[in-house]
XYZ file of C-alpha atoms in Angstrom:
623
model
C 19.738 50.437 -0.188
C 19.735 53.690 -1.569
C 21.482 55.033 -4.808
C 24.779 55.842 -3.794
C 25.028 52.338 -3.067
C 23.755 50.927 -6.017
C 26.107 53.317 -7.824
C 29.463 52.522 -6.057
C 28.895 48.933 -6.760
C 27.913 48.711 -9.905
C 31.474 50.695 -10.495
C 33.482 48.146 -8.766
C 31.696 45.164 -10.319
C 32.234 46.354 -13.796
C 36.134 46.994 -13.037
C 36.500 43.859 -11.552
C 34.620 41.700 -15.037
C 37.253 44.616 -16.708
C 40.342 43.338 -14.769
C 39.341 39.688 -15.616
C 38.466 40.368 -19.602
C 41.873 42.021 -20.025
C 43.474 39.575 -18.277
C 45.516 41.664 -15.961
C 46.665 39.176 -13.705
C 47.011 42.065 -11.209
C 46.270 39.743 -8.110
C 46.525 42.855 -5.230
C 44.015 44.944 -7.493
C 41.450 42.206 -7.899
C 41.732 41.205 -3.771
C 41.148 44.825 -2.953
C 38.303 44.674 -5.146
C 37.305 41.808 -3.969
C 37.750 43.182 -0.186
C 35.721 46.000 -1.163
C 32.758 44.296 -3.102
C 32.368 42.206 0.119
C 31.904 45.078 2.135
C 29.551 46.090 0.607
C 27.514 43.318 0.075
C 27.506 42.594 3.673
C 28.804 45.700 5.922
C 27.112 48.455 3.731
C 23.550 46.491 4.318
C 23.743 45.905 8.074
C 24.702 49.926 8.251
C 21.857 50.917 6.106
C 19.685 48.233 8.347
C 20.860 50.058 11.194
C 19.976 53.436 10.157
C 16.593 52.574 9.097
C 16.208 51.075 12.482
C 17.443 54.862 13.703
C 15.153 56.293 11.624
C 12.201 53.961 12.564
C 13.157 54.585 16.262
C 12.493 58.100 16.271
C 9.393 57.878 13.629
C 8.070 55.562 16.892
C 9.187 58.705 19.296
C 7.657 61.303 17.036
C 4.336 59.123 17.120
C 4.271 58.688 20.792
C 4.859 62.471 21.627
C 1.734 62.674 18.972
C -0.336 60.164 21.556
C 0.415 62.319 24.850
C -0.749 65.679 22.777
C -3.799 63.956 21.696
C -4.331 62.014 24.945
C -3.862 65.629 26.905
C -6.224 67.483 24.679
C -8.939 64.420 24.884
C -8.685 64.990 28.341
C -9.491 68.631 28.136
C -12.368 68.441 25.994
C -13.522 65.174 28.414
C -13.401 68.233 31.968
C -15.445 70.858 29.831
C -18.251 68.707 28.318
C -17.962 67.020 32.404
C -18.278 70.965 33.345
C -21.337 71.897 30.917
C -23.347 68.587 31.869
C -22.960 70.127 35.747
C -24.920 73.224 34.953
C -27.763 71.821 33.415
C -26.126 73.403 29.967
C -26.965 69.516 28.332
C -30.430 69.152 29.871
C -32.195 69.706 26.065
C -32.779 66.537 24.493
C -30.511 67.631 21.640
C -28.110 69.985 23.511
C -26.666 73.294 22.838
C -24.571 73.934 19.708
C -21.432 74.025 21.568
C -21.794 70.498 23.340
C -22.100 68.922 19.667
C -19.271 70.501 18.867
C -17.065 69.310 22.034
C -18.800 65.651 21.736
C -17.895 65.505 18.009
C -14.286 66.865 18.628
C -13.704 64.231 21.283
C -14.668 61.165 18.750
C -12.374 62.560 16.555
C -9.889 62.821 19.179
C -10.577 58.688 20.160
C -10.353 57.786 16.664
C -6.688 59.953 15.866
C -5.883 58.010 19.041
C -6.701 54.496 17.942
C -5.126 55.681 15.033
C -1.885 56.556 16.832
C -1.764 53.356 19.105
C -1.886 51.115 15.934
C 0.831 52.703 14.285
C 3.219 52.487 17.404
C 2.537 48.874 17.510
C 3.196 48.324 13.642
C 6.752 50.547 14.412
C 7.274 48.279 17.734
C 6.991 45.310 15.566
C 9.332 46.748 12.606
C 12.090 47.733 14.642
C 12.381 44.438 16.162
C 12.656 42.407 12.822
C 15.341 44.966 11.750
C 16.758 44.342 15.030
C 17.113 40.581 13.880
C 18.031 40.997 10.930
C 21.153 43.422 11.879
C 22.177 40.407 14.211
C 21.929 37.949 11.707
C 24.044 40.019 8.693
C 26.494 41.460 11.636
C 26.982 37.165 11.960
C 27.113 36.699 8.913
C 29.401 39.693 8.440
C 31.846 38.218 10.816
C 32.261 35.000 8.956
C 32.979 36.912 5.587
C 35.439 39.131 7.474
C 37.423 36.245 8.722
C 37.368 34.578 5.056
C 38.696 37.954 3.008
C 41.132 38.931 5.840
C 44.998 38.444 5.913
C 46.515 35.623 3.044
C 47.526 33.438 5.589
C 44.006 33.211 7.442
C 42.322 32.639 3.752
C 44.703 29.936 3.059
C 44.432 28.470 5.646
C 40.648 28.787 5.660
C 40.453 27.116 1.980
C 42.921 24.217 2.936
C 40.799 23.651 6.642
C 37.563 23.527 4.322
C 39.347 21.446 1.396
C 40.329 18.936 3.963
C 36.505 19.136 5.522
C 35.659 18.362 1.531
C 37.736 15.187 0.996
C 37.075 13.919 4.317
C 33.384 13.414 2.979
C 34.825 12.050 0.152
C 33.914 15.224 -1.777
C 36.266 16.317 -4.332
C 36.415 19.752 -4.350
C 36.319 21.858 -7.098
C 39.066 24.247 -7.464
C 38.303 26.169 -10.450
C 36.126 29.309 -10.397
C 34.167 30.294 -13.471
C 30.794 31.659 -13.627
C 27.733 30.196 -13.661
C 26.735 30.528 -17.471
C 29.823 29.071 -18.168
C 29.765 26.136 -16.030
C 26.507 25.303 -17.517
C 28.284 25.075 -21.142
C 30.518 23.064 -20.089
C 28.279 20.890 -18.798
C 26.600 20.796 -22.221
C 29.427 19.926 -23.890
C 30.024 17.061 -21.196
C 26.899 15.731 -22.362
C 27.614 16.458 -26.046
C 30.987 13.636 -25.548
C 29.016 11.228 -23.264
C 26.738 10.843 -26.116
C 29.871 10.053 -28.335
C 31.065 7.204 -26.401
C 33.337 9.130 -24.117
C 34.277 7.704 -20.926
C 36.086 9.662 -19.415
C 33.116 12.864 -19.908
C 30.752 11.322 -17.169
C 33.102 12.693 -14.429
C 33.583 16.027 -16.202
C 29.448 15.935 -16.328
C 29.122 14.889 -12.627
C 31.939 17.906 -11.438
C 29.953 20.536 -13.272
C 26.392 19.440 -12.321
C 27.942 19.720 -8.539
C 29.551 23.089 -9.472
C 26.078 24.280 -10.893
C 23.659 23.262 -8.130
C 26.428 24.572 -5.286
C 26.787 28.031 -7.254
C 25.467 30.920 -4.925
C 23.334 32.679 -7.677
C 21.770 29.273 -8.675
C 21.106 28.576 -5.043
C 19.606 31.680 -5.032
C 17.697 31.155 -8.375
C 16.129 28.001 -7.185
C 15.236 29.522 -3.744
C 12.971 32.301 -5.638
C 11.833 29.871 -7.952
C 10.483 27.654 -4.733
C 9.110 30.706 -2.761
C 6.866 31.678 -6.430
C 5.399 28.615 -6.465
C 4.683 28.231 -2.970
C 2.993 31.580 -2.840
C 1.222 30.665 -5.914
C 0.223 27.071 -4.507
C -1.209 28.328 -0.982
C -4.518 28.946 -2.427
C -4.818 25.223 -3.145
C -3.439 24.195 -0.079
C -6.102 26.216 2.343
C -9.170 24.849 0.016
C -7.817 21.273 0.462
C -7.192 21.187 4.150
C -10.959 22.723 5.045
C -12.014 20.311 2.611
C -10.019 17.392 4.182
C -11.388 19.242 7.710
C -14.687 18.379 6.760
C -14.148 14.250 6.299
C -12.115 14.280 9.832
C -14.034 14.883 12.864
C -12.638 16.861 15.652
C -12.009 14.076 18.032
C -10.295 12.096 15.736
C -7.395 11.219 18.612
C -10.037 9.642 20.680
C -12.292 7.722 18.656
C -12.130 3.664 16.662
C -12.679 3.035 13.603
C -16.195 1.616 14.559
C -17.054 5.045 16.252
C -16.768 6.832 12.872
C -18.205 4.386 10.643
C -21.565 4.961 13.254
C -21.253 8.792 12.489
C -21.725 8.159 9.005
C -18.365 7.284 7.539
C -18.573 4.866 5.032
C -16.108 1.827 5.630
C -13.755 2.075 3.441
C -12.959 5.786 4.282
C -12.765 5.298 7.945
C -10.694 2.492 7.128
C -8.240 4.999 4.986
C -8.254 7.842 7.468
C -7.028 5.611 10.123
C -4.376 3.754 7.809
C -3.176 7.369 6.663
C -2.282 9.163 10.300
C -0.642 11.784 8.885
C -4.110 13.304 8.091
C -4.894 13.739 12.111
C -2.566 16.404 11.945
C -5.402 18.237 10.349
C -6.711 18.106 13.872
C -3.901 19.195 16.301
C -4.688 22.207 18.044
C -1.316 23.291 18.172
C 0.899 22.954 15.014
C 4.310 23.131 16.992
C 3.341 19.496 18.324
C 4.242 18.221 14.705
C 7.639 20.296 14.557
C 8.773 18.411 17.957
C 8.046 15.245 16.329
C 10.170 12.461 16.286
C 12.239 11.831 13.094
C 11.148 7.632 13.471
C 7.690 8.495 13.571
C 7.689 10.897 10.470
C 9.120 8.209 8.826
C 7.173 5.621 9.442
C 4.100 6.134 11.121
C 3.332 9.396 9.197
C 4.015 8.571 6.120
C 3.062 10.341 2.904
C 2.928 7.231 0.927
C -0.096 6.828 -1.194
C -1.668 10.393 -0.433
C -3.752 11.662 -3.231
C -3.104 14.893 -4.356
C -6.085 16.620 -2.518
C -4.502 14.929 1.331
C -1.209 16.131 0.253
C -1.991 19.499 -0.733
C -3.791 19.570 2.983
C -1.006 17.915 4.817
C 1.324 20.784 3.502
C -0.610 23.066 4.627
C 0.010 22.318 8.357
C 3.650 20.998 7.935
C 5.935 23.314 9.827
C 9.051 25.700 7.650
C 11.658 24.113 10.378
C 11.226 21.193 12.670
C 13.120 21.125 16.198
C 15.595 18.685 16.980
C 16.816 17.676 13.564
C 20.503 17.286 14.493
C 20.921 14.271 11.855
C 18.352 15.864 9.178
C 15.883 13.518 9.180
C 13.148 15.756 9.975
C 14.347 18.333 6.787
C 14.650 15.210 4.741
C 11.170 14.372 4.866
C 9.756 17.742 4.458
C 11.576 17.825 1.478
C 10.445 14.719 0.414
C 6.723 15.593 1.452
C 7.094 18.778 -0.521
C 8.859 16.694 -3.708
C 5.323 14.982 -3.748
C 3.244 18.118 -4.051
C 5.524 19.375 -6.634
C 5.353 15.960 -8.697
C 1.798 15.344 -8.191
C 1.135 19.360 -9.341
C 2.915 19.088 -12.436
C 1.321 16.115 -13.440
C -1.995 17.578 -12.841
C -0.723 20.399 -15.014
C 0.299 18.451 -18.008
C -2.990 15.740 -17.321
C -0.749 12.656 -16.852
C -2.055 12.259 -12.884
C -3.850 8.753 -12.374
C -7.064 8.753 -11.450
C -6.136 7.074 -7.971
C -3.910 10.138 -7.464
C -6.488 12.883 -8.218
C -8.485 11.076 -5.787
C -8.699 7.891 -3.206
C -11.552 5.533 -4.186
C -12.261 6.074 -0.630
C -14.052 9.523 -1.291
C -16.406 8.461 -4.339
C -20.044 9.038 -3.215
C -18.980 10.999 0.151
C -19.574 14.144 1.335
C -17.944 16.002 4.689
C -20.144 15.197 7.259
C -17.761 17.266 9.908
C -17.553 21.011 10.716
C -14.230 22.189 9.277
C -14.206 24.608 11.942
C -15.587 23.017 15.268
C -15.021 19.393 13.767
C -18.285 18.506 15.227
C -21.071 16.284 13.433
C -23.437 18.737 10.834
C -26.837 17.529 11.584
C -28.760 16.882 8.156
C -25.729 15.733 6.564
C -26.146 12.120 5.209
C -23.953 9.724 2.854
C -25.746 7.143 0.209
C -25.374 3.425 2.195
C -22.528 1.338 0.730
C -23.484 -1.692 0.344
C -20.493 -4.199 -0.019
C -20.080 -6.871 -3.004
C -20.066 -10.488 -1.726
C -17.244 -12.360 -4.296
C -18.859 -14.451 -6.126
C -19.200 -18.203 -6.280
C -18.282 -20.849 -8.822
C -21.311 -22.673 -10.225
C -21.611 -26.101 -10.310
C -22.909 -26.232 -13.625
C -19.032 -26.243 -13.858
C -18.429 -29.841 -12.889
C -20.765 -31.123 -15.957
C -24.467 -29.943 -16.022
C -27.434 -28.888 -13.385
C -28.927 -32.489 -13.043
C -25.736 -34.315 -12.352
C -24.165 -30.730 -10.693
C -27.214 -31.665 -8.077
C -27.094 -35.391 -7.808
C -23.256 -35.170 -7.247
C -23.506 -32.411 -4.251
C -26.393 -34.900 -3.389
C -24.298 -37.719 -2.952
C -21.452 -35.973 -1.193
C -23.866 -34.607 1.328
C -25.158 -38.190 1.981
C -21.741 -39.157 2.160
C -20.530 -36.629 4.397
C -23.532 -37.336 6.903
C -22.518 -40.507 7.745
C -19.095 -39.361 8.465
C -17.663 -41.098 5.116
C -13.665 -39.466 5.398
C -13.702 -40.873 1.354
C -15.398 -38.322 0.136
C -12.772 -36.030 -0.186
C -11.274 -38.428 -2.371
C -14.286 -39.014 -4.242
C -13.888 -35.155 -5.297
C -10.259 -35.630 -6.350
C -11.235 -38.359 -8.505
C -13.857 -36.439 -9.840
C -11.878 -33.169 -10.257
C -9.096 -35.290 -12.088
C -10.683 -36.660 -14.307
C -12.274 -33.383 -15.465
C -9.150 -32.467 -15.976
C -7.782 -34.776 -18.164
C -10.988 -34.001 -20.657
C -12.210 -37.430 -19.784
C -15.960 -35.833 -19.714
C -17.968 -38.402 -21.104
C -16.585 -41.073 -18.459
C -17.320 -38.367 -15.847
C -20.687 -37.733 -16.701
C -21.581 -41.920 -16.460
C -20.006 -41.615 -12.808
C -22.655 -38.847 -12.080
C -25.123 -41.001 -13.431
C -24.590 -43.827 -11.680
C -24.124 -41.895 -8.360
C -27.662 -40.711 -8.991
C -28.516 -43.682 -10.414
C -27.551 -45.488 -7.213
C -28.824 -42.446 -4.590
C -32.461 -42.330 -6.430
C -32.815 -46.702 -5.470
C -32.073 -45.979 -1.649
C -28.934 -48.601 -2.564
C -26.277 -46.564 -0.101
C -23.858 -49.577 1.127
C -22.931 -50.589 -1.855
C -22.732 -47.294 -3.781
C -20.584 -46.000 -0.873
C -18.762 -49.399 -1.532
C -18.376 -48.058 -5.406
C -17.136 -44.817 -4.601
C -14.390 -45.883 -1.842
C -13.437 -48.346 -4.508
C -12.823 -45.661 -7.140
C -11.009 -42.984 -4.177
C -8.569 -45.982 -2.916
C -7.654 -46.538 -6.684
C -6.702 -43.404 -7.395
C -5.323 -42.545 -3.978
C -2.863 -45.847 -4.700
C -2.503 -44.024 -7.951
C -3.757 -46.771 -9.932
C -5.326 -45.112 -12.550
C -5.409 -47.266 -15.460
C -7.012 -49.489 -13.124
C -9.930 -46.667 -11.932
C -10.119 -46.282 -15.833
C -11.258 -49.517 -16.677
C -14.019 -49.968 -13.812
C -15.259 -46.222 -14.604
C -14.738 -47.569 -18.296
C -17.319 -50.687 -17.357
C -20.054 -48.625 -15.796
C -19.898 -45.887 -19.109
C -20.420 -49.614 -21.155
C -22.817 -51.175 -18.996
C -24.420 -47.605 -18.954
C -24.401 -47.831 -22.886
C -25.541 -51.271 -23.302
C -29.441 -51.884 -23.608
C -29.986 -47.829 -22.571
C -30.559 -48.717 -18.960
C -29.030 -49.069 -15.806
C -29.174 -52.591 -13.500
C -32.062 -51.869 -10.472
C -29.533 -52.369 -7.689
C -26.123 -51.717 -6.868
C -25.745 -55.536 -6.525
C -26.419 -56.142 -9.945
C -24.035 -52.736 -11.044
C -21.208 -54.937 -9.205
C -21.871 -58.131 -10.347
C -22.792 -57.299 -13.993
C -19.207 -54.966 -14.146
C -17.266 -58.096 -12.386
C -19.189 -60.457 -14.714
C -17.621 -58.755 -17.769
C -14.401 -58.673 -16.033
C -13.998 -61.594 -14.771
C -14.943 -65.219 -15.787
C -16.870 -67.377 -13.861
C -14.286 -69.580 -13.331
C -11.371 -67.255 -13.705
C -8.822 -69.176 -10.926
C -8.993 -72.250 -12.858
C -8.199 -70.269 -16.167
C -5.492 -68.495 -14.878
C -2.018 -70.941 -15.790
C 0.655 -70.652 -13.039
C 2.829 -69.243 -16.144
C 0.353 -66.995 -16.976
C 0.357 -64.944 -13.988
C 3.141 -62.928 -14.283
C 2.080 -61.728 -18.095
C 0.729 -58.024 -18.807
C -2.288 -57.003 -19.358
C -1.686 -56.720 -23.021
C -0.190 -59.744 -23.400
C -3.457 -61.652 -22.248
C -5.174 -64.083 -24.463
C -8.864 -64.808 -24.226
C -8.136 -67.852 -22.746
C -6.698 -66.110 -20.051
C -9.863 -63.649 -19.418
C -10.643 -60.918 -21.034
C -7.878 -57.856 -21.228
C -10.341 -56.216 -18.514
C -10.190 -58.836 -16.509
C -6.572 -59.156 -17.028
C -5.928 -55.533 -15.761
C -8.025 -56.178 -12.875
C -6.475 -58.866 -11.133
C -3.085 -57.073 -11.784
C -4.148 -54.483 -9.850
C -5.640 -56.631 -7.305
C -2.369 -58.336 -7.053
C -0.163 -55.010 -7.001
C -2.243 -54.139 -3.826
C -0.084 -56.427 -1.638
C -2.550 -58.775 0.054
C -1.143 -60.561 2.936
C -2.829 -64.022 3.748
C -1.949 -63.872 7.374
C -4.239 -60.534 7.864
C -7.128 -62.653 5.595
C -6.266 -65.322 8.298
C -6.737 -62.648 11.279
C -10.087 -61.511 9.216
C -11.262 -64.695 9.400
C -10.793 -66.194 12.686
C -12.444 -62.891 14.290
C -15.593 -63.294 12.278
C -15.761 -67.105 13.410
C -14.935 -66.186 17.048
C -18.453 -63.444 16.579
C -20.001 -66.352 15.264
C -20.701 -65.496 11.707
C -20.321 -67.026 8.749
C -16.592 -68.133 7.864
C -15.007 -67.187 4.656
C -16.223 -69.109 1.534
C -14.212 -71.362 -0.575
C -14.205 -68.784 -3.176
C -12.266 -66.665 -0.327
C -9.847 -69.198 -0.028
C -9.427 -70.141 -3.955
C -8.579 -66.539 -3.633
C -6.240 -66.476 -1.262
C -4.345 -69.587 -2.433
C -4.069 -68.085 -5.957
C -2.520 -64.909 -4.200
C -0.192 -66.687 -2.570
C 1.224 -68.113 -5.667
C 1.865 -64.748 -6.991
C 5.476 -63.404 -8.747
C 7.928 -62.892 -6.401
C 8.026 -59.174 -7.793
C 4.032 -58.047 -6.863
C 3.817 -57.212 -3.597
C 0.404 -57.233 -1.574
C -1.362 -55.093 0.360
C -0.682 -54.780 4.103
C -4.069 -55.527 5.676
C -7.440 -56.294 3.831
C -10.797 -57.591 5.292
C -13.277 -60.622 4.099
C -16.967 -60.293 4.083
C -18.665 -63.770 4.597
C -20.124 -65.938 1.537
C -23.054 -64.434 -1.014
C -24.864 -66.632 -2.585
C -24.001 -64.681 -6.068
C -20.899 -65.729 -8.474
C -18.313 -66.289 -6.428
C -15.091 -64.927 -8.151
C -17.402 -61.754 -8.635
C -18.228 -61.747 -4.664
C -14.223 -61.949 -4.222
C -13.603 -59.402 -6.185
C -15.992 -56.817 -4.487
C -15.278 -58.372 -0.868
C -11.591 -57.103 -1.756
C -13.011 -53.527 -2.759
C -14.556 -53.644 0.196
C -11.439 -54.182 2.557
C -9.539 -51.752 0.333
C -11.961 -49.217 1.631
C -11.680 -49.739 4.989
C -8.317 -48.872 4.869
């Protein structure tokens, strides 16, 4: 643009900010002005275009008449050294003075032609972009003509776009004002919103539109972008041969267990192929990612969770336009990829980025083991091993000390080996009663496990621990309470505990129950609580334990059944104890209700209310 230009239009800008200070609502001066500052904008710059491209047309003739002369008077020079070398005249080692002289002129003459040929090709290529670029300001041009031509093809151009504006539910913006003063408005929008003003959030919203749609702030932001573009390449082209160097070549054809055997530690092979949008590091051809398709960029590509490193490399490769992007989905997300960069680079500026954004975990301790350039395995190139925590296991000092941590998993394990399905239960009870703080009463159970496992007395301690599991699996706990309450006492009592785990049952069914407990028991007794039991009644242990016994719904016909298939194997029939038993629970309340099946073990020759009471136990845990 030369100054001429510059001159006429800085005239015609100044009258027209003239015409509008004054307020000379001259409307046919300020459209001719108008008309004219148009031109000149658009016309003026598409004829100057064209006669540089004039001008660079014949610099390009001028150069290539230059070629022939110097091609012509190469070959000259090329027919008389050709001439001299005929008759013997370059025979001397060194030559004659005037064959230097011809072989030096005729490297000149190659170089002034190399010379020549490089300039015509820079020419070639500058008359074509100015060839392009008339085309796309004569388009342009065509488009402004149409808008500043006649008043009935601008009005009707503003009411065809207004009607393009609402139907996008855009309301359009029919005052013009410049773009300083938009932006104080906008301020003083803000100023009322902070009063309470309701009404100043649309006035804020119209001119925020007005200031971001505003040709010279379009253009503003548009340098502002291309600045810090230019000034993040750098960056960009260190990160992606450093990102080359983790990624090797054949990336597309490879598994995961492929690159961890080249070297790649786990957890970054595992990254690189959760994060695909780093293979485009790898494609050969870069036009592959502008045909893309807008679902895959989405979704499969996605830029989520890049550090800042991957992002600055994935930039570097991401095409200026993609093809295809009728909807602008493809623009969207290079937008929204280059959002990122900007984000993540002004937090790195002002030290706010996270330490997971400066970089992955993935990278710590690991070096590029891949050729940036060939993407082929460097040979000497080795990372440190990673060697994997295992998570970590909760002791069993945890369920109340080493010895009885042992002699508990001790038990279990027995108890598990002969296929008992109660031990499950046996851990419940266990892990309840931890629970409830009850650690004293927890630690006697251990005990007495042990206690029981260290004699070789298995029946019967299984016996005690199904006991305990179908308690609390009935949920009768107060019940459970009192029997693990009369092994903690019996525990206590003379600082030993009984040899066998017949004695264990008898001596904790002994202090429950009376010898003769059936006869005690008064037929108006037998509904009463367990608090409201007299000693005369049994103790209030006992009395709790044949209320649970009776809550458990014992039927006499499956006692019956029990019985007559033991006599039919000819064993031992139940004992009269059994059937004192079975009479007394057939007397019970009308509201207790009975177990639905139990089993009867034949007679012992112990106390016999006792030997009821554990051949119940017993039938309770077969259940």
């Amino acid at each position: 643009m030369d100054q001429a230009y510059r001159n006429k239009f800085k005239d015609l800008l100044l009258n027209f900010k003239q015409e509008g200070r004054n307020q000379r609502f001259n409307q046919k001066k300020i459209d001719q002005l108008t008309q004219e500052l148009n031109e000149l904008r658009l016309v003026d710059p598409i004829r100057q275009r064209a006669l540089w491209n004039q001008a660079t047309q014949q610099e390009l003739a001028d150069l290539r008449s230059k070629l022939e002369e110097k091609e012509l008077a190469l070959e000259h020079l090329q027919s008389e050294v050709d001439e001299m070398e005929s008759t013997g005249a370059l025979r001397s080692p060194g030559g004659g003075p005037g064959t230097r002289s011809l072989k030096s002129k005729i490297k000149e003459l190659e170089d002034e032609r190399k010379v020549l040929k490089r300039k015509i090709s820079d020419k070639d290529i500058e008359i074509r972009s100015l060839t392009s670029k008339i085309n796309h300001m004569e388009k342009s041009a065509v488009g402004q003509k149409s808008f500043s031509g006649s008043e009935d093809e601008k009005g009707t151009l503003i009411q065809l776009l207004m009607s393009q504006l609402k139907g996008a539910n855009i309301e359009p913006i029919l005052e013009v004002v410049g773009l300083e003063e938009a932006k104080e408005r906008m301020k003083n929008a803000v100023s009322l919103m902070l009063q309470g003003d309701i009404e100043a959030e649309a006035v804020f919203d119209k001119w925020d539109t007005y200031i971001r749609a505003h040709p010279d702030y379009v253009r503003d932001e548009a340098r502002k972008l291309a600045e810090w573009t230019e000034s993040t390449k750098r960056d960009c082209d260190i990160a992606l041969q450093l990102m080359l160097s983790y990624i090797p070549g054949d990336i597309f054809n490879i598994s995961k267990a492929e690159l961890i055997n080249r070297g790649v530690s786990p957890a970054l092979a595992r990254r690189i192929f959760d994060k695909k949008v780093l293979w485009w590091l790898r494609l050969p051809n870069q036009s592959t990612i502008a045909k893309m398709h807008g679902a895959d960029l989405t979704y499969k590509y996605s830029m989520q969770g890049l550090d800042l490193v991957e992002t600055q490399a994935v930039w570097a490769v991401v095409p200026d336009k993609f093809e295809n992007d009728r909807s602008g989905e493809k623009e969207q997300w290079r937008q929204n990829c280059l959002l990122k960069l900007r984000e993540l680079t002004k937090k790195r500026d002002k030290g706010t980025l996270a330490k997971k954004e400066v970089r992955a975990a993935a990278y710590n301790d690991q070096i590029g083991l891949f050729d940036p350039e060939t993407g082929l395995r460097v040979a000497g190139l080795e990372n440190k091993p990673v060697v994997e925590m295992r998570p970590k296991t909760p002791s069993r000092k945890s369920v109340g000390g080493l010895k009885s941590s042992n002699d508990l998993m001790g038990a279990i394990g027995r108890r598990k080996s002969v296929g008992d399905l109660n031990t499950n239960d046996l851990m419940g009870a266990i892990g309840k009663r931890k629970s409830l703080g009850d650690k004293k009463k927890t630690n006697d159970l251990m005990g007495a496990i042990s206690k029981r496992k260290s004699n070789g007395d298995k029946t019967d301690s299984g016996d005690l621990m199904g006991a305990i599991a179908k308690r609390k699996s009935d949920g009768d706990k107060k019940a459970t309470s009192n029997l693990m309450g009369a092994i903690a006492e019996k525990k206590s009592d003379e600082g030993k505990m009984p040899t066998s785990s017949n004695d264990l049952m008898s001596n904790i069914l002994a202090r429950k129950v009376e010898p003769s407990i059936s006869d005690k028991i008064e037929p108006d007794s037998k509904s009463m609580t367990p608090k409201q039991a007299t000693p005369e009644h049994g103790s209030p242990n006992s009395r709790r334990l044949l209320s649970a016994i009776k809550v458990k719904k014992i039927r006499s016909r499956s006692i019956k059944k029990e019985n007559a298939r033991y006599a039919d194997k000819n064993e031992v029939g139940a004992s009269e104890a059994n059937q004192q038993a079975l009479s007394n629970l057939s007397e019970a309340p009308p509201g207790i209700r009975t177990p639905k099946k139990a089993e009867v073990l034949p007679e012992d020759n112990g106390d016999s209310n006792a030997q009821t009471l554990l051949d119940i136990i017993q039938a309770q845990r077969r259940l």
